[in-house]
Coordinates of C-alpha atoms and ligand atoms in Angstrom, one line a residue:
M26 CA 0.1 0.0 0.0
T27 CA 1.6 3.5 -1.0
E28 CA 1.7 5.9 1.9
R29 CA 2.4 8.9 -0.4
A30 CA 0.8 9.9 -3.5
P31 CA 3.1 10.8 -6.2
G32 CA 5.0 14.1 -5.5
E33 CA 7.1 15.0 -2.5
E34 CA 4.5 17.2 -0.7
T35 CA 1.5 14.9 -1.2
W36 CA 0.4 13.0 1.9
T37 CA -2.2 10.2 1.8
V38 CA -4.8 9.4 4.6
L39 CA -2.9 6.5 5.8
A40 CA 0.6 8.5 6.0
L41 CA -1.1 11.2 7.9
L42 CA -2.7 8.9 10.3
R43 CA 0.6 7.0 11.0
W44 CA 2.6 10.2 11.4
T45 CA 0.0 11.8 13.7
T46 CA -0.3 8.5 15.7
R47 CA 3.4 8.5 16.5
H48 CA 3.5 12.2 17.2
F49 CA 0.4 11.7 19.8
A50 CA 2.0 8.7 21.3
A51 CA 5.2 10.6 21.8
Q52 CA 3.3 13.5 23.5
G53 CA 1.7 11.0 26.0
I54 CA -1.8 11.1 24.6
E55 CA -3.6 7.9 25.9
T56 CA -5.5 6.9 22.6
P57 CA -3.1 8.3 19.8
R58 CA -4.6 6.3 16.9
L59 CA -8.4 7.0 17.8
D60 CA -7.6 10.7 18.2
A61 CA -5.7 10.9 14.9
E62 CA -8.6 9.4 13.1
C63 CA -11.4 11.3 14.8
L64 CA -9.4 14.6 14.0
L65 CA -8.6 13.7 10.4
A66 CA -12.2 12.6 9.7
H67 CA -13.5 15.9 11.1
A68 CA -10.9 17.8 9.0
L69 CA -11.9 16.1 5.9
G70 CA -15.8 16.4 6.8
T71 CA -16.2 12.6 6.7
D72 CA -16.5 9.7 9.3
R73 CA -13.9 7.4 10.7
L74 CA -15.0 4.4 8.8
R75 CA -14.5 6.2 5.5
L76 CA -11.1 6.9 6.2
Y77 CA -10.4 3.2 6.0
L78 CA -11.8 3.2 2.5
D79 CA -9.7 6.0 1.6
F80 CA -6.3 5.2 3.0
D81 CA -4.7 5.7 -0.3
K82 CA -6.2 8.9 -1.1
P83 CA -4.1 12.1 -1.2
V84 CA -5.1 14.9 1.2
K85 CA -5.2 18.4 -0.3
P86 CA -3.2 21.1 1.1
D87 CA -6.2 23.1 2.5
E88 CA -7.4 20.0 4.3
R89 CA -4.0 19.2 5.6
A90 CA -3.8 22.8 6.9
R91 CA -7.1 22.3 8.8
F92 CA -5.9 18.9 10.2
R93 CA -2.4 20.4 11.2
E94 CA -4.3 23.1 13.4
L95 CA -6.4 20.4 15.1
V96 CA -3.2 18.3 15.8
R97 CA -1.6 21.2 17.2
C98 CA -4.3 22.0 19.6
R99 CA -4.7 18.4 20.6
A100 CA -0.9 17.7 21.3
S101 CA 0.2 21.0 22.7
G102 CA -2.9 22.5 24.1
R103 CA -4.3 19.2 25.2
I104 CA -7.7 20.2 24.1
P105 CA -10.0 17.0 24.3
V106 CA -10.9 15.7 20.7
A107 CA -14.6 16.1 21.6
Q108 CA -14.2 19.9 22.0
L109 CA -12.2 20.1 18.9
T110 CA -14.8 18.3 16.9
G111 CA -17.8 19.5 18.8
R112 CA -19.4 16.2 19.1
R113 CA -19.5 13.2 21.3
E114 CA -21.7 10.1 21.2
F115 CA -23.4 9.0 24.2
W116 CA -26.0 6.1 24.6
S117 CA -26.0 6.2 20.6
L118 CA -27.1 9.8 20.7
P119 CA -24.9 12.3 18.7
L120 CA -24.4 15.1 21.1
R121 CA -23.0 18.7 20.6
V122 CA -20.2 19.5 23.3
T123 CA -18.5 22.7 24.1
R124 CA -16.3 24.0 26.8
D125 CA -19.5 24.8 28.8
V126 CA -20.2 21.0 29.3
L127 CA -18.6 18.1 30.7
T128 CA -18.0 15.7 27.9
P129 CA -20.2 12.8 28.5
R130 CA -18.1 9.7 29.7
P131 CA -18.8 6.1 28.9
E132 CA -19.1 5.3 32.5
T133 CA -22.2 7.4 32.8
E134 CA -24.0 5.0 30.7
T135 CA -24.1 2.5 33.6
L136 CA -26.1 5.1 35.4
V137 CA -28.5 5.3 32.4
G138 CA -28.8 1.5 32.6
V139 CA -29.7 1.6 36.3
A140 CA -32.3 4.4 35.8
L141 CA -33.9 2.6 32.7
A142 CA -34.1 -0.6 34.8
F143 CA -36.1 1.3 37.5
L144 CA -38.3 3.1 35.0
A145 CA -39.2 -0.5 33.3
E146 CA -40.8 -1.7 36.6
L147 CA -43.3 1.2 36.4
D148 CA -46.5 1.6 34.4
G149 CA -47.9 4.9 33.2
E150 CA -46.3 8.5 33.1
R151 CA -43.4 8.9 35.5
R152 CA -41.5 12.0 36.5
V153 CA -37.9 12.2 36.4
L154 CA -35.6 14.7 37.7
D155 CA -31.8 14.8 36.2
L156 CA -29.7 17.2 38.5
G157 CA -26.7 18.7 36.9
T158 CA -27.8 17.9 33.3
G159 CA -24.6 19.4 31.4
S160 CA -25.1 18.5 27.7
G161 CA -28.3 16.8 28.6
A162 CA -26.7 13.3 28.1
I163 CA -28.6 11.4 30.8
A164 CA -32.0 13.1 30.4
L165 CA -32.1 12.8 26.6
A166 CA -30.9 9.1 26.7
L167 CA -33.9 8.5 29.3
A168 CA -36.2 10.6 27.1
R169 CA -35.3 8.7 24.0
E170 CA -35.6 5.2 25.6
R171 CA -38.8 5.9 27.9
E172 CA -41.6 7.7 25.9
K173 CA -43.8 7.9 29.1
A174 CA -41.1 9.7 31.3
R175 CA -41.7 13.4 31.8
I176 CA -38.3 14.7 32.6
L177 CA -37.1 17.7 34.3
A178 CA -33.4 18.6 34.0
T179 CA -31.5 21.1 35.9
D180 CA -28.2 22.8 36.1
V181 CA -26.5 26.0 37.8
S182 CA -24.7 26.6 34.6
V183 CA -27.0 28.8 32.2
E184 CA -24.3 28.1 29.4
A185 CA -24.7 24.3 29.9
L186 CA -28.5 24.5 29.7
S187 CA -28.2 26.3 26.4
V188 CA -26.2 23.5 25.0
A189 CA -28.6 20.8 26.5
R190 CA -31.6 22.5 25.0
E191 CA -29.8 22.7 21.6
N192 CA -29.1 19.0 21.8
A193 CA -32.8 18.3 22.8
R194 CA -33.9 20.3 19.7
A195 CA -31.4 18.5 17.4
L196 CA -32.7 15.2 18.6
G197 CA -36.4 16.1 18.4
L198 CA -36.8 15.6 22.1
S199 CA -37.4 19.3 23.3
H200 CA -41.2 18.4 24.0
R201 CA -40.1 15.4 26.3
V202 CA -37.4 17.3 28.3
E203 CA -37.8 20.6 30.3
F204 CA -34.6 22.4 31.4
V205 CA -34.6 24.7 34.5
Q206 CA -31.7 26.6 36.0
G207 CA -30.8 26.4 39.6
S208 CA -28.7 24.7 42.4
L209 CA -29.7 21.3 43.5
Y210 CA -33.4 21.0 44.6
E211 CA -33.8 24.8 44.6
P212 CA -35.8 24.9 41.3
V213 CA -38.2 22.0 42.2
R214 CA -39.3 23.0 45.7
G215 CA -42.3 21.1 46.8
E216 CA -42.3 18.8 43.8
R217 CA -42.0 15.0 44.0
F218 CA -40.4 12.7 41.5
D219 CA -40.3 8.9 40.8
L220 CA -36.8 9.0 40.0
L221 CA -33.9 11.2 40.8
V222 CA -30.8 10.8 38.7
S223 CA -27.5 12.6 38.8
N224 CA -23.9 12.5 37.8
P225 CA -22.8 15.4 40.1
P226 CA -19.3 16.9 40.2
Y227 CA -17.6 14.5 42.6
L228 CA -13.8 15.1 42.4
A229 CA -11.8 16.5 45.3
E230 CA -10.2 20.0 44.9
G231 CA -6.9 18.6 46.2
E232 CA -6.9 16.1 43.3
A233 CA -6.6 18.8 40.7
N234 CA -2.8 18.6 40.1
A235 CA -2.8 14.8 39.7
L236 CA -5.6 15.0 36.9
A237 CA -5.0 14.7 33.1
P238 CA -4.2 18.0 31.5
E239 CA -7.3 17.6 29.3
L240 CA -9.6 18.3 32.4
A241 CA -8.4 21.8 32.5
H242 CA -10.6 22.4 29.5
E243 CA -13.8 21.2 31.0
P244 CA -16.0 23.4 33.3
Q245 CA -14.6 23.3 36.8
C246 CA -18.1 23.4 38.4
A247 CA -18.8 20.1 36.6
L248 CA -15.8 18.5 38.0
F249 CA -15.1 19.5 41.6
G250 CA -17.1 19.0 44.5
G251 CA -15.5 20.8 47.3
S252 CA -12.3 19.9 49.1
D253 CA -13.5 16.4 49.9
G254 CA -15.4 15.7 46.7
F255 CA -18.7 15.4 48.6
A256 CA -20.0 19.1 48.5
V257 CA -22.8 18.4 46.0
L258 CA -23.3 14.6 46.6
R259 CA -24.0 15.2 50.3
P260 CA -26.9 17.6 50.3
L261 CA -28.2 15.7 47.0
V262 CA -28.5 12.6 48.8
A263 CA -29.6 13.9 52.3
H264 CA -32.5 15.9 50.9
A265 CA -33.6 13.2 48.2
P266 CA -36.4 11.7 50.4
E267 CA -38.2 15.2 50.5
Y268 CA -38.4 15.0 46.6
L269 CA -39.2 11.3 46.0
R270 CA -42.5 9.7 45.8
P271 CA -43.1 6.6 48.1
G272 CA -41.0 3.9 46.5
G273 CA -39.3 6.1 44.1
A274 CA -35.6 5.8 43.5
L275 CA -32.4 7.7 43.5
A276 CA -29.3 6.9 41.3
V277 CA -26.2 8.8 41.4
E278 CA -22.7 8.4 39.8
V279 CA -19.7 8.5 42.1
A280 CA -15.9 8.0 41.9
P281 CA -15.2 4.5 42.7
P282 CA -13.6 5.2 46.2
Q283 CA -16.7 7.3 47.2
A284 CA -19.3 4.4 46.7
A285 CA -19.5 3.1 50.2
T286 CA -19.5 6.6 51.7
V287 CA -22.4 7.6 49.4
A288 CA -24.2 4.3 50.3
G289 CA -23.8 5.3 53.9
F290 CA -25.4 8.7 53.2
C291 CA -28.3 6.9 51.6
S292 CA -28.9 4.9 54.7
E293 CA -28.5 8.0 57.1
A294 CA -31.3 9.7 55.0
G295 CA -33.6 6.9 55.7
L296 CA -33.5 5.4 52.0
E297 CA -33.9 1.7 51.6
H298 CA -32.5 -0.9 49.2
V299 CA -29.4 0.7 49.0
A300 CA -27.1 -0.9 46.3
I301 CA -23.8 -0.2 44.5
Q302 CA -23.4 -1.2 40.7
R303 CA -20.1 -1.5 38.7
D304 CA -19.3 0.0 35.5
L305 CA -17.9 -1.9 32.5
A306 CA -14.5 -1.6 33.9
G307 CA -15.6 -3.4 37.1
R308 CA -15.3 -0.4 39.3
P309 CA -18.1 0.8 41.7
R310 CA -19.9 3.4 39.9
V311 CA -23.5 4.0 40.7
V312 CA -25.1 4.2 44.1
S313 CA -29.0 3.6 44.1
A314 CA -31.7 3.5 46.7
R315 CA -35.4 3.7 47.3
A316 CA -37.7 5.9 49.3
R317 CA -39.8 3.9 51.8
E318 CA -43.4 2.7 50.4
D319 CA -44.9 4.4 53.4
A320 CA -42.9 7.7 53.2
Ligands
LIG28 C1 -20.1 15.9 36.1 S1 -21.2 17.1 35.2 C2 -22.5 16.0 34.5 C3 -22.9 16.4 33.4 C4 -24.1 15.4 32.7 N1 -25.0 15.0 33.5 C5 -23.3 14.1 32.3 O1 -23.3 13.1 33.0 O2 -22.4 14.1 31.5 C6 -22.0 17.9 36.5 C7 -22.9 18.9 36.2 O3 -23.5 19.5 37.3 C8 -23.5 20.8 37.4 N2 -23.6 21.4 38.7 C9 -22.8 21.6 39.6 N3 -23.0 22.1 40.9 C10 -24.5 21.8 40.8 C11 -25.5 22.1 41.6 N4 -25.2 22.6 42.8 N5 -26.8 22.2 41.3 C12 -27.1 21.8 40.0 N6 -26.1 21.4 39.1 C13 -24.7 21.6 39.4 C14 -22.4 21.2 36.5 O4 -22.6 22.6 35.8 C15 -22.4 20.1 35.4 O5 -23.1 20.4 34.3

């Protein structure tokens, strides 16, 4: 297979991918080939699969210039790929992402799975609250899967809510999810839900220096939960019983070392059937619990 098309200055798709993969690996980027493919596909206005069919195709100078700039931002600036392409797939939904929202993570699909399992037990229209919706990832995945769910999604960040609303519109789900600004339960005082779901900020501020440089490009209010990581999780769990219907469920994502502590918060709040679910990597990731039937 030729790597270069005829002429010294002409690079093929494959040659660019190989060069960039080596460059990214040397810079300590974790998934060098995948990142190179995503960025080249973006620069060429195509998808990753198409690159494999076009390995021998020469890349034009203007396309190469676009790609070079993306490679520079990824390698030197450590800007995450999703922010450079503006897109990330979550639960098979194509979502727009910007600097204002956390890029949805694969482990959060475990939380969606737990929430869907709970909703599958119930008949009729059900009310769901997604606290800290960010890009809208969880709320929109639930809306797509459960037609009867009425979903309210909140966030402290006005900018994040604007991205979430845009995603809802693009997916044709605007009529199924309502977005409201505010901190924790403040926008829903006096209301009750069948399901409370949340992937709150849960990193401890002291961990900041040990984190991947890419995280500096994500909104800090999406990442850090105070000095111990529990600043949002603690009140979220403690007040859950005031917002749950009898027998309703709470499901929250946590960092693996936090799972036992958060399970303890659930018991202290008087919730029952406390359980910890693992993500696909086998790490404790989701804590769930139920309000008492006679609550
Ligand atoms: C870890 S991100 C999760 C985003 C999205 N749910 C996801 O799973 O991809 C946490 C989100 O919670 C929001 N947030 C932080 N503190 C909050 C609070 N006190 N009340 C409501 N939302 C909050 C942040 O703005 C951010 O969008």
